[in-house]
Amino acid sequence: MDFPWPNIGTALADVLTPMPVIDETRLAANIARAQTYLNGHGKAFRPHIKTHKIPAVARQQTDAGAIGINCQKVTEAEVFADAGFDDILITYNILGAARVARLKALNARVAKLRVVADNPVTVDGLAKAFGTGKPLCVLVECDTGAGRCGVQSPDAAVALARQIADASGLTFGGLLTYPAVGGAAAVETFLQDTMGKLAALGIDCPMRSNGGSPDLFSAHLVPSATEHRAGTYVYNDRSMVRAGECGPDDIAMHVLATVVSRPTETRAVLDAGSKALTSDLLGFADHGEIAGLPGARITGLSEEHAVVDLTGCSGPLPAVGAQVQIIPNHTCVVSNLFDHMVFHRDGIVTRVEPVAARGTVW
Amino acid sequence: MDFPWPNIGTALADVLTPMPVIDETRLAANIARAQTYLNGHGKAFRPHIKTHKIPAVARQQTDAGAIGINCQKVTEAEVFADAGFDDILITYNILGAARVARLKALNARVAKLRVVADNPVTVDGLAKAFGTGKPLCVLVECDTGAGRCGVQSPDAAVALARQIADASGLTFGGLLTYPAVGGAAAVETFLQDTMGKLAALGIDCPMRSNGGSPDLFSAHLVPSATEHRAGTYVYNDRSMVRAGECGPDDIAMHVLATVVSRPTETRAVLDAGSKALTSDLLGFADHGEIAGLPGARITGLSEEHAVVDLTGCSGPLPAVGAQVQIIPNHTCVVSNLFDHMVFHRDGIVTRVEPVAARGTVW
């Protein structure tokens, strides 16, 4: 397949659809706004690269003052290590000899690499591989209400911290949580309790990492956290507007699409399906919003089609061939579908970046 | 990123997760079963390559007797033309000068290339570009109840057929529908009505293409159709079992995953999230089934995690580090997330195929 991405200087109206595009002005403003807020509260910022998966965008984030980056998988971190990032936190239980061996190779070449664990099996596997060479820094992941990974109590966190501290090839780095939205009080209580118990045992707990874009601008409500992690804030999306974390004018990603069919007066079909948007609903009843077309509802997606119900629209309706801009429900998952990402300023393409860490699930 | 796919001869237990894997025996049986059924009813078969996106698998399908292939987009068809396929139907309204120019280049090198249109704007665009050179064969897409693309009535189909037949660079190829599930009677009525009206005008209608895996084994209920198109049948998935089109033992794709956390007695977390499964629900309330673990429910997905509720399980529960096999809700969308696909026979890797048409949305 030839390269379908546009040249620099192309107008968005001439870009082959479906194509996600990033507004440079809004991107820069989102990066600055988050960093300024966290600087103002004396908290370190560690952006999660899952949203963009692009080293050049991560460099914009660290240039603005972020102390390092957050990855989810070893292969994802390898991409950013290759690009020169030297402070990487992998927020995942890394299991299996093959994967841990790759982690060990990564640890040898990244100045500050940290991982998390929430169970003794993970810590055992790491301890076996890291008996020799540069020690690995491991944080304990805590479940403060989100109901995903994490130890369930401060006592369990302390027990795991002791296991890490006692392993010769590991160092205990601190505590980490990916909290429930609005869970600041629960996070602070969990961290304080655990820090108290660790202090009583003489175990140092240097890093307390809190996270999530929906809670980014309430990071100051968790004084015990030393840093905050967030991904989605960099592009923003429909879910972030709903969460009140940004306004519609802060959304940097749109998915350009073309009306390919108007079978009835009230139905339009777009060329952006689940291969362009994914089917992530994030609690919405439909699959994204169409900018400038209030009342239109994307009621269904198949792989290459979006079906739009125009019943609720007033005013002129888009004809076959018209280009529209979709505000996706969830921006991070869109980035994972495209090999390159198109950036623009005022509707003129400024650069096309490889999405270098697309597809890194290992 | 180094190549994380396994070598031939690797046991599935040693494959890095998350990883979709295809059972060669079931794949071959699915291909044979569909072809035998359609042969028995004297109907041509045109598999949709969206499910696998792999030329080698499409070759298995044509070797078994399929007359050609079905693609959705021009760039997808280019991949299969490069691999030597010479009978390709693109079931899409192809719009815009840049895309139509690529289509024209493709038409010049593929012996039998056909596209569809459901509106005059699409036909106009094709007619402008195809005034010279090899004519393009265009079918009229009909909406027989699925509510996606397609003209709404036999009269509208006839009007569009006349527009195509009257354009000097186009030839009218026939009718196409992607029907509602169980819509055989509506398809047959629409086709018969339209064919009658076309015959009265002296317009030949050589191909009548019906489609869908959920209706594959009722293709004989539409006698006016000359061919059937289907994609999902080749791998099958949870949605096909629910539709009664296959049994659990006909599912050729599983997604291997590892238990990375057991935060509570009743919660497991797997390393297969929406980047491995997508969040396609297809009407299910959860995100796939875990083979051999009845009662387990994948209640939530984030990009790299699946949260499993084990409350309904009896018997031994999987520990941290255990490998499980997920039956995905929807197999086609999983194929679009991976650059390579792993095949196995009796649990031993037989080949690793590039998913050559992954990401071709244009």
Coordinates of N, CA, C and O in Angstrom, one line a residue, chain A residues 38-111:
Chain A
L38 N 0.3 21.8 37.6 CA 1.0 20.9 38.5 C 2.3 21.6 39.1 O 2.6 21.5 40.3
N39 N 2.9 22.5 38.3 CA 4.0 23.3 38.8 C 3.5 24.1 40.0 O 4.2 24.3 41.0
G40 N 2.4 24.7 39.8 CA 1.8 25.6 40.8 C 1.5 24.9 42.1 O 1.5 25.5 43.2
H41 N 1.4 23.6 42.1 CA 1.1 22.8 43.3 C 2.3 22.0 43.7 O 2.2 21.1 44.6
G42 N 3.5 22.3 43.1 CA 4.7 21.6 43.5 C 4.7 20.1 43.3 O 5.3 19.4 44.0
K43 N 4.0 19.7 42.3 CA 3.8 18.2 42.0 C 4.5 17.9 40.7 O 4.4 18.6 39.7
A44 N 5.2 16.8 40.7 CA 5.9 16.4 39.4 C 4.8 15.8 38.5 O 3.8 15.3 38.9
F45 N 5.1 15.9 37.2 CA 4.1 15.4 36.2 C 4.8 14.4 35.3 O 6.0 14.5 34.8
R46 N 4.1 13.2 35.1 CA 4.6 12.1 34.3 C 3.5 11.8 33.3 O 2.7 10.9 33.6
P47 N 3.5 12.3 32.1 CA 2.5 12.0 31.1 C 2.5 10.5 30.7 O 3.6 9.9 30.6
H48 N 1.3 10.0 30.5 CA 1.2 8.6 30.0 C 1.2 8.7 28.5 O 0.4 9.5 27.9
I49 N 2.1 8.0 27.8 CA 2.3 8.2 26.4 C 1.2 7.4 25.6 O 1.2 7.4 24.3
K50 N 0.4 6.6 26.3 CA -0.6 5.8 25.6 C -1.5 6.6 24.6 O -2.0 6.1 23.7
T51 N -1.7 7.9 25.0 CA -2.7 8.7 24.2 C -2.1 9.0 22.8 O -2.9 9.0 21.8
H52 N -0.8 9.3 22.7 CA -0.3 9.7 21.4 C 0.7 8.6 20.9 O 0.7 8.5 19.6
K53 N 1.4 7.9 21.7 CA 2.4 6.9 21.3 C 3.4 7.4 20.3 O 4.0 6.7 19.5
I54 N 3.7 8.7 20.5 CA 4.7 9.4 19.5 C 5.8 10.0 20.3 O 5.6 10.9 21.1
P55 N 7.0 9.6 20.1 CA 8.2 10.2 20.9 C 8.2 11.7 20.7 O 8.5 12.4 21.7
A56 N 7.9 12.3 19.5 CA 8.1 13.8 19.4 C 7.1 14.5 20.3 O 7.4 15.6 20.8
V57 N 5.9 13.9 20.5 CA 4.9 14.6 21.4 C 5.4 14.4 22.8 O 5.2 15.4 23.6
A58 N 5.9 13.3 23.2 CA 6.4 13.1 24.5 C 7.5 14.1 24.8 O 7.7 14.6 25.9
R59 N 8.3 14.4 23.8 CA 9.4 15.3 23.9 C 8.8 16.7 24.2 O 9.4 17.5 25.0
Q60 N 7.7 17.1 23.5 CA 7.1 18.4 23.8 C 6.7 18.4 25.3 O 6.8 19.4 26.0
Q61 N 6.2 17.2 25.8 CA 5.8 17.2 27.2 C 6.9 17.3 28.2 O 6.8 18.0 29.2
T62 N 8.0 16.7 27.9 CA 9.2 16.8 28.8 C 9.9 18.2 28.7 O 10.3 18.7 29.6
D63 N 9.9 18.7 27.5 CA 10.4 20.0 27.3 C 9.6 21.1 28.1 O 10.2 22.1 28.5
A64 N 8.3 20.8 28.2 CA 7.5 21.7 29.0 C 7.7 21.6 30.5 O 7.2 22.4 31.3
G65 N 8.4 20.5 30.9 CA 8.7 20.3 32.4 C 8.3 19.0 33.0 O 8.6 18.7 34.2
A66 N 7.7 18.1 32.2 CA 7.4 16.7 32.7 C 8.7 16.0 33.1 O 9.7 16.2 32.4
I67 N 8.7 15.3 34.2 CA 10.0 14.7 34.7 C 10.3 13.4 34.0 O 11.5 13.0 34.0
G68 N 9.3 12.8 33.3 CA 9.6 11.5 32.6 C 8.3 11.1 32.0 O 7.3 11.9 31.9
I69 N 8.2 9.8 31.6 CA 7.0 9.3 31.0 C 6.5 8.0 31.7 O 7.2 7.4 32.4
N70 N 5.3 7.7 31.4 CA 4.6 6.5 31.9 C 4.2 5.7 30.7 O 3.6 6.2 29.7
C71 N 4.6 4.4 30.7 CA 4.2 3.4 29.7 C 3.5 2.3 30.4 O 3.5 2.2 31.6
Q72 N 2.9 1.4 29.6 CA 2.1 0.4 30.1 C 2.8 -1.0 29.9 O 2.5 -1.9 30.7
K73 N 3.5 -1.1 28.8 CA 4.1 -2.4 28.5 C 5.6 -2.3 28.2 O 6.0 -1.2 27.8
V74 N 6.3 -3.4 28.2 CA 7.7 -3.4 28.0 C 8.0 -2.9 26.6 O 8.9 -2.1 26.3
T75 N 7.3 -3.5 25.6 CA 7.6 -3.1 24.2 C 7.3 -1.7 23.9 O 8.0 -1.1 23.1
E76 N 6.3 -1.1 24.6 CA 6.0 0.3 24.5 C 7.2 1.1 25.0 O 7.6 2.1 24.4
A77 N 7.7 0.7 26.2 CA 8.8 1.5 26.8 C 10.0 1.4 25.9 O 10.8 2.3 25.8
E78 N 10.2 0.2 25.3 CA 11.4 0.1 24.4 C 11.4 1.1 23.3 O 12.5 1.7 22.9
V79 N 10.2 1.4 22.7 CA 10.1 2.4 21.7 C 10.6 3.8 22.2 O 11.3 4.5 21.5
F80 N 10.2 4.1 23.4 CA 10.6 5.4 23.9 C 12.0 5.5 24.4 O 12.7 6.5 24.4
A81 N 12.5 4.3 24.9 CA 13.9 4.2 25.2 C 14.8 4.4 24.0 O 15.8 5.2 24.0
D82 N 14.4 3.8 22.9 CA 15.1 4.0 21.6 C 15.1 5.5 21.2 O 16.0 5.9 20.5
A83 N 14.1 6.2 21.6 CA 14.0 7.6 21.2 C 14.7 8.5 22.2 O 14.6 9.7 22.1
G84 N 15.4 7.9 23.2 CA 16.2 8.7 24.1 C 15.6 9.0 25.5 O 16.2 9.8 26.3
F85 N 14.4 8.5 25.8 CA 13.8 8.9 27.1 C 14.5 8.1 28.2 O 14.7 6.9 28.0
D86 N 14.8 8.7 29.3 CA 15.6 8.1 30.3 C 15.0 8.0 31.7 O 15.6 7.6 32.7
D87 N 13.7 8.4 31.7 CA 13.0 8.2 33.0 C 11.6 7.7 32.6 O 10.7 8.4 32.2
I88 N 11.4 6.4 32.8 CA 10.2 5.7 32.3 C 9.7 4.8 33.4 O 10.4 4.0 34.1
L89 N 8.4 5.0 33.7 CA 7.7 4.2 34.7 C 6.7 3.3 33.9 O 5.8 3.8 33.1
I90 N 6.9 1.9 34.1 CA 5.9 1.0 33.4 C 5.0 0.5 34.5 O 5.3 -0.2 35.4
T91 N 3.7 0.9 34.3 CA 2.7 0.7 35.3 C 2.0 -0.7 35.1 O 0.8 -0.7 34.8
Y92 N 2.7 -1.8 35.2 CA 2.2 -3.1 34.8 C 2.9 -4.2 35.6 O 4.1 -4.1 35.9
N93 N 2.2 -5.2 35.9 CA 2.8 -6.4 36.5 C 3.4 -7.2 35.3 O 2.8 -7.7 34.4
I94 N 4.7 -7.3 35.4 CA 5.5 -7.9 34.2 C 5.8 -9.3 34.6 O 6.6 -9.6 35.6
L95 N 5.3 -10.2 33.8 CA 5.3 -11.7 34.2 C 5.9 -12.5 33.0 O 5.8 -12.1 31.9
G96 N 6.5 -13.6 33.4 CA 7.1 -14.5 32.4 C 8.5 -14.3 32.1 O 9.0 -13.1 32.0
A97 N 9.3 -15.3 32.0 CA 10.8 -15.2 31.9 C 11.2 -14.4 30.6 O 12.1 -13.6 30.7
A98 N 10.5 -14.6 29.5 CA 10.9 -13.9 28.3 C 10.7 -12.4 28.4 O 11.5 -11.6 28.0
R99 N 9.5 -12.0 29.0 CA 9.3 -10.6 29.1 C 10.2 -10.0 30.2 O 10.6 -8.8 30.0
V100 N 10.4 -10.7 31.2 CA 11.3 -10.1 32.3 C 12.7 -10.0 31.8 O 13.4 -9.0 32.1
A101 N 13.1 -10.9 30.9 CA 14.5 -10.8 30.3 C 14.6 -9.5 29.5 O 15.6 -8.8 29.5
R102 N 13.5 -9.2 28.7 CA 13.5 -8.0 27.9 C 13.5 -6.8 28.8 O 14.2 -5.8 28.5
L103 N 12.8 -6.9 29.9 CA 12.8 -5.8 30.9 C 14.2 -5.6 31.5 O 14.6 -4.4 31.7
K104 N 14.9 -6.6 31.7 CA 16.2 -6.5 32.3 C 17.2 -5.8 31.3 O 18.0 -4.9 31.7
A105 N 17.0 -6.2 30.0 CA 17.8 -5.5 29.0 C 17.5 -4.0 28.9 O 18.4 -3.1 28.7
L106 N 16.2 -3.7 29.1 CA 15.8 -2.3 29.1 C 16.3 -1.6 30.3 O 16.8 -0.4 30.2
N107 N 16.3 -2.2 31.4 CA 16.7 -1.6 32.7 C 18.2 -1.2 32.6 O 18.7 -0.2 33.1
A108 N 19.0 -2.0 31.8 CA 20.4 -1.8 31.7 C 20.7 -0.5 30.9 O 21.8 0.1 31.0
R109 N 19.7 -0.1 30.0 CA 20.0 1.1 29.2 C 19.2 2.3 29.5 O 19.4 3.3 28.8
V110 N 18.3 2.2 30.4 CA 17.5 3.4 30.8 C 17.9 3.9 32.2 O 17.9 3.1 33.1
A111 N 18.3 5.1 32.3 CA 18.8 5.6 33.6 C 17.9 5.4 34.7 O 18.2 4.8 35.7

